[in-house]
Coordinates of C-alpha atoms in Angstrom, one line a residue:
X266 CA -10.1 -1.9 8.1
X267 CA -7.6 -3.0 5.9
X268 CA -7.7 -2.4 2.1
X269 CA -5.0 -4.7 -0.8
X270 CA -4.8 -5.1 -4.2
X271 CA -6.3 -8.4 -4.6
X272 CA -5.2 -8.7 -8.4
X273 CA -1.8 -8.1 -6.8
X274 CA -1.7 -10.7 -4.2
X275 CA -3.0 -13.7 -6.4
X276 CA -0.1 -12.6 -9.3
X277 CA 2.4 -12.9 -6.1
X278 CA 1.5 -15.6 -4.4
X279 CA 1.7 -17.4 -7.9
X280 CA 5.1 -16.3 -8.7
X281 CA 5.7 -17.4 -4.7
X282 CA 4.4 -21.1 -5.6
X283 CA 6.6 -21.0 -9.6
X284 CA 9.6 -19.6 -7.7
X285 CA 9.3 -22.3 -5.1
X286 CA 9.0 -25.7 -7.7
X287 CA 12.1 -24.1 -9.2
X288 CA 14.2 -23.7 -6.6
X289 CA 13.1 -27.1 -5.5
X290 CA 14.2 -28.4 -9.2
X291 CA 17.2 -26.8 -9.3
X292 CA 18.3 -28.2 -5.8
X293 CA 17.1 -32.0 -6.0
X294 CA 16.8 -32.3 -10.1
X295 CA 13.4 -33.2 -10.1
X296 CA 12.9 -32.9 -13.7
X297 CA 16.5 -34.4 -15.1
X298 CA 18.3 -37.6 -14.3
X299 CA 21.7 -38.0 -11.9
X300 CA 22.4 -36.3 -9.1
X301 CA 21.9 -32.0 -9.3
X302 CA 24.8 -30.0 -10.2
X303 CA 25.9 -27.3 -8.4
X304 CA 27.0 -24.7 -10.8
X305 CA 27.3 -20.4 -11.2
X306 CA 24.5 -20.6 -13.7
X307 CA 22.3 -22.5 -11.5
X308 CA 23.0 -20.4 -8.2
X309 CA 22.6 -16.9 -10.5
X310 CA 19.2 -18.8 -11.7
X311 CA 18.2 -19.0 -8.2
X312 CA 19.3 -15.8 -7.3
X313 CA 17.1 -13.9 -9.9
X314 CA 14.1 -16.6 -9.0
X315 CA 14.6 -15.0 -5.2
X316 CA 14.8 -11.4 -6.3
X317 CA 11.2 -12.5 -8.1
X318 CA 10.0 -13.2 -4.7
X319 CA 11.1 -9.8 -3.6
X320 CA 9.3 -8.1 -6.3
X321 CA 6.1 -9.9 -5.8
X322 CA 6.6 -9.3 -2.0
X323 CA 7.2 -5.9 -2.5
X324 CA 4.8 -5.0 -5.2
X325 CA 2.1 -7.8 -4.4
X326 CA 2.1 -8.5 -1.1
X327 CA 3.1 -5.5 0.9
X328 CA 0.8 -2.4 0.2
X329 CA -1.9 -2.0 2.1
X330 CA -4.0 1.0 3.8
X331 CA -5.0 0.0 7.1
X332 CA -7.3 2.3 9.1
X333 CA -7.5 1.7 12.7
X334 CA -9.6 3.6 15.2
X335 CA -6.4 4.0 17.9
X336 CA -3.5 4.0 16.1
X337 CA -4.6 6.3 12.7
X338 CA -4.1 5.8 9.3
X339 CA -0.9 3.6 8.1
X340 CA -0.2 3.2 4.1
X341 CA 2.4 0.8 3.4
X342 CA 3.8 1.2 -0.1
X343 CA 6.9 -0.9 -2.2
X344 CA 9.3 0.4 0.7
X345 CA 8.0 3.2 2.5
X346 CA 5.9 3.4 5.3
X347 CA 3.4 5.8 6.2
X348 CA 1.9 6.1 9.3
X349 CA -0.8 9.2 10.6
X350 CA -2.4 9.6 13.7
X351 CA -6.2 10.7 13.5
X352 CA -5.5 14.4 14.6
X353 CA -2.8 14.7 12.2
X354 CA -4.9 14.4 9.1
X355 CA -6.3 17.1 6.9
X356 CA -7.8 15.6 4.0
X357 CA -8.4 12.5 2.5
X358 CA -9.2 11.9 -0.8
X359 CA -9.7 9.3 -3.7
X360 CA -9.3 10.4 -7.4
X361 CA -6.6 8.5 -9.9
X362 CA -4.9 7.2 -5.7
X363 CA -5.9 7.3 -2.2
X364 CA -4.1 10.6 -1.3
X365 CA -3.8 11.8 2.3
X366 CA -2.3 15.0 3.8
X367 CA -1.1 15.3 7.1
X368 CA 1.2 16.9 9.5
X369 CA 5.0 16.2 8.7
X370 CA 7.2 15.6 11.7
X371 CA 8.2 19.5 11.5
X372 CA 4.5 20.7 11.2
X373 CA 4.4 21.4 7.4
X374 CA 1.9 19.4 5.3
X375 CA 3.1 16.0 3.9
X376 CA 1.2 14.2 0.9
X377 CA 1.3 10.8 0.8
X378 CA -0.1 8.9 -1.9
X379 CA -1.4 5.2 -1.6
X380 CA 0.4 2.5 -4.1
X381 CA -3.2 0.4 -3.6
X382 CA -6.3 1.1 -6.0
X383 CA -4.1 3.6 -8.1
X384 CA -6.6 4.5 -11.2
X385 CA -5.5 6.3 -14.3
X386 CA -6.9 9.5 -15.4
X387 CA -9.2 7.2 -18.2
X388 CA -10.4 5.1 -15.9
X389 CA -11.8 7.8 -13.6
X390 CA -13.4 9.5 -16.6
X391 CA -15.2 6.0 -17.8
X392 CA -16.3 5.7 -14.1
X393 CA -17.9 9.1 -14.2
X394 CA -19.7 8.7 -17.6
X395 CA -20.9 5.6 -16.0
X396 CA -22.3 7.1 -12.7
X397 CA -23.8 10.1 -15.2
X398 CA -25.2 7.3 -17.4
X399 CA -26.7 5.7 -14.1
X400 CA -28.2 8.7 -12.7
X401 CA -30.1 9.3 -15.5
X402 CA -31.9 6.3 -15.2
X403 CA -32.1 5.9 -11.3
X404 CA -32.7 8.4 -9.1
X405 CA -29.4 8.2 -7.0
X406 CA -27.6 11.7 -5.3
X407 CA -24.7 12.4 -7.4
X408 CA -22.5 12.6 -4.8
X409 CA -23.2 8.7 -4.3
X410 CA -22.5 7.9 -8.0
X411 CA -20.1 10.4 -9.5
X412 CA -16.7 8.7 -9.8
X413 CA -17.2 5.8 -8.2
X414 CA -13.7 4.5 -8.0
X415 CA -11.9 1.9 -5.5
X416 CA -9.6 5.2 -4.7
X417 CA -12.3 6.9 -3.9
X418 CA -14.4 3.9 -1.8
X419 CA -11.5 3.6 -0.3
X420 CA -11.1 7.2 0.4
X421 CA -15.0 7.3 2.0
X422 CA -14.0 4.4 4.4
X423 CA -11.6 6.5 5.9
X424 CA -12.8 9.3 6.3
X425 CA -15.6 7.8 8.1
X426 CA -13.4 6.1 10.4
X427 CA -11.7 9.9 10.9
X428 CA -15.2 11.5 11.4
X429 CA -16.0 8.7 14.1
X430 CA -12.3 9.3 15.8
X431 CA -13.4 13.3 15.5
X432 CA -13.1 15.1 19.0
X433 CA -16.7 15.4 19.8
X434 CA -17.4 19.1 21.5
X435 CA -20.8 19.9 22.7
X436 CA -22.4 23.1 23.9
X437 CA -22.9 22.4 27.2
X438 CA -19.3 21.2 27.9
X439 CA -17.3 24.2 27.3
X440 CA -14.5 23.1 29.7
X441 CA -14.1 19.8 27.9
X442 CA -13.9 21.6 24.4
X443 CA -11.3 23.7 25.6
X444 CA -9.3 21.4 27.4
X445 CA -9.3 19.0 24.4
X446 CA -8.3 22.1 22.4
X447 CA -5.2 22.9 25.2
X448 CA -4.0 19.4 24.7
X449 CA -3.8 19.5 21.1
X450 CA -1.9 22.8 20.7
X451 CA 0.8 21.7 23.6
X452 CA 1.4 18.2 21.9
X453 CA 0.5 18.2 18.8
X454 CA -0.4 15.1 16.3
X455 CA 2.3 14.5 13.7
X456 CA 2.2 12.2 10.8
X457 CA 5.8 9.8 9.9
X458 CA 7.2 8.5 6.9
X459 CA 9.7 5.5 7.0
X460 CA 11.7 3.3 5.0
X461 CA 10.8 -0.5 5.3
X462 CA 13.4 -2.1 6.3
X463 CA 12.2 -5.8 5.5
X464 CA 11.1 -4.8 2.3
X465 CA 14.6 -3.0 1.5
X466 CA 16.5 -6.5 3.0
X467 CA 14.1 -8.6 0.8
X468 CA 15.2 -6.9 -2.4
X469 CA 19.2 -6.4 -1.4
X470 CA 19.8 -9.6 -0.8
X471 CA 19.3 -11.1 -4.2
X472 CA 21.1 -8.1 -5.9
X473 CA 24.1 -8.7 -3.2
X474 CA 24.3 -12.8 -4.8
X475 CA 24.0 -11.7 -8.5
X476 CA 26.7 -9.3 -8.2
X477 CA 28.5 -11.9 -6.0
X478 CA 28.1 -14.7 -9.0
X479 CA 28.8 -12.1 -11.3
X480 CA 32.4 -11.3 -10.2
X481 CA 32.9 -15.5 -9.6
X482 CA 32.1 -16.1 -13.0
X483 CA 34.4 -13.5 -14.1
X484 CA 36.8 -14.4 -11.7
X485 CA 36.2 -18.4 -12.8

């Protein structure tokens, strides 16, 4: 299961196709007459239309929450990576963002929020009027209809993907309960957060040639 920002993704991938008729322009002159004209304004031009692309990379493209019945949970955000194990999570939940907390690297609890399907504090109270409104006139459980957010879809997705991944004991397989419960306690599940280190390269490398054309222009 893999959850994006969809709104996201069709804002970058239409900066992605601007930057790209620009860059084009600016290194063929499509649009003038004569031959293109390789100056510090256009290369600082280009360089800010790259650092775009970084943006809508980083911001657009990028997050994600991924749930995967082997490998866990995994939340990428702008530049940081998380990444759970099923046995390392504790709670999932979906109110203004996809939260989950987990076991750090060190044991103590981690929180990681989600940058997908953030919702602000209004827009979860106009989705709980709504599901009030609708449960008046339908006769839906609550707990179906009350705050019906994309966090909190989201959030229900993966916890039944965590519930199915669950360590199943039954009563007449004591030994296997405990020896499920042995292994757990002498390696126990830890959670990880990392940097990204393509999104990090995506947005340094743009800053590096605007600071690089700046001192050339001042140097000029």
């Amino acid at each position: 299961m893999t959850i994006r920002s969809t709104g996201g993704r069709v804002a970058a991938f239409a900066w992605f196709a601007f930057a790209v008729l620009n860059l084009l322009d600016l290194a063929f002159n499509i649009t003038g007459k004569g031959d293109p004209h390789y100056t510090v304004t256009t290369g600082t031009i280009a360089a800010l239309l790259l650092l775009g692309c970084a943006l809508a990379y980083v911001l657009g493209i990028r997050p994600a929450i991924v749930g995967d019945d082997d490998a866990g949970v995994l939340i990428r955000n702008p530049l940081r990576d998380v990444r759970v194990p099923w046995r390392a999570v504790r709670e999932i939940e979906g109110t203004h963002a996809v939260t989950v907390r987990f076991a750090g690297p060190d044991g103590a609890e981690v929180k990681a929020r989600a940058w997908v399907h953030q919702t602000s504090p209004r827009a979860q109270a106009k989705a709980e009027a709504r599901a009030r409104r609708d449960e008046a006139h339908a006769k839906v459980p609550t707990a179906k209809l009350k705050g019906r957010t994309p966090a909190l879809y989201a959030a229900q997705r993966l916890n039944e993907i965590r519930e199915r991944n669950r360590p199943k004991t039954r009563s007449g397989a004591p030994d296997k309960a405990a020896a499920a419960r042995t292994a757990e306690e002498a390696s126990p599940a830890r959670g990880a957060v990392t940097w990204s280190v393509p999104a990090l390269t995506s947005l340094v490398v743009p800053l590096l040639m605007l600071v690089a054309l700046g001192v050339a222009s001042v140097l000029d």
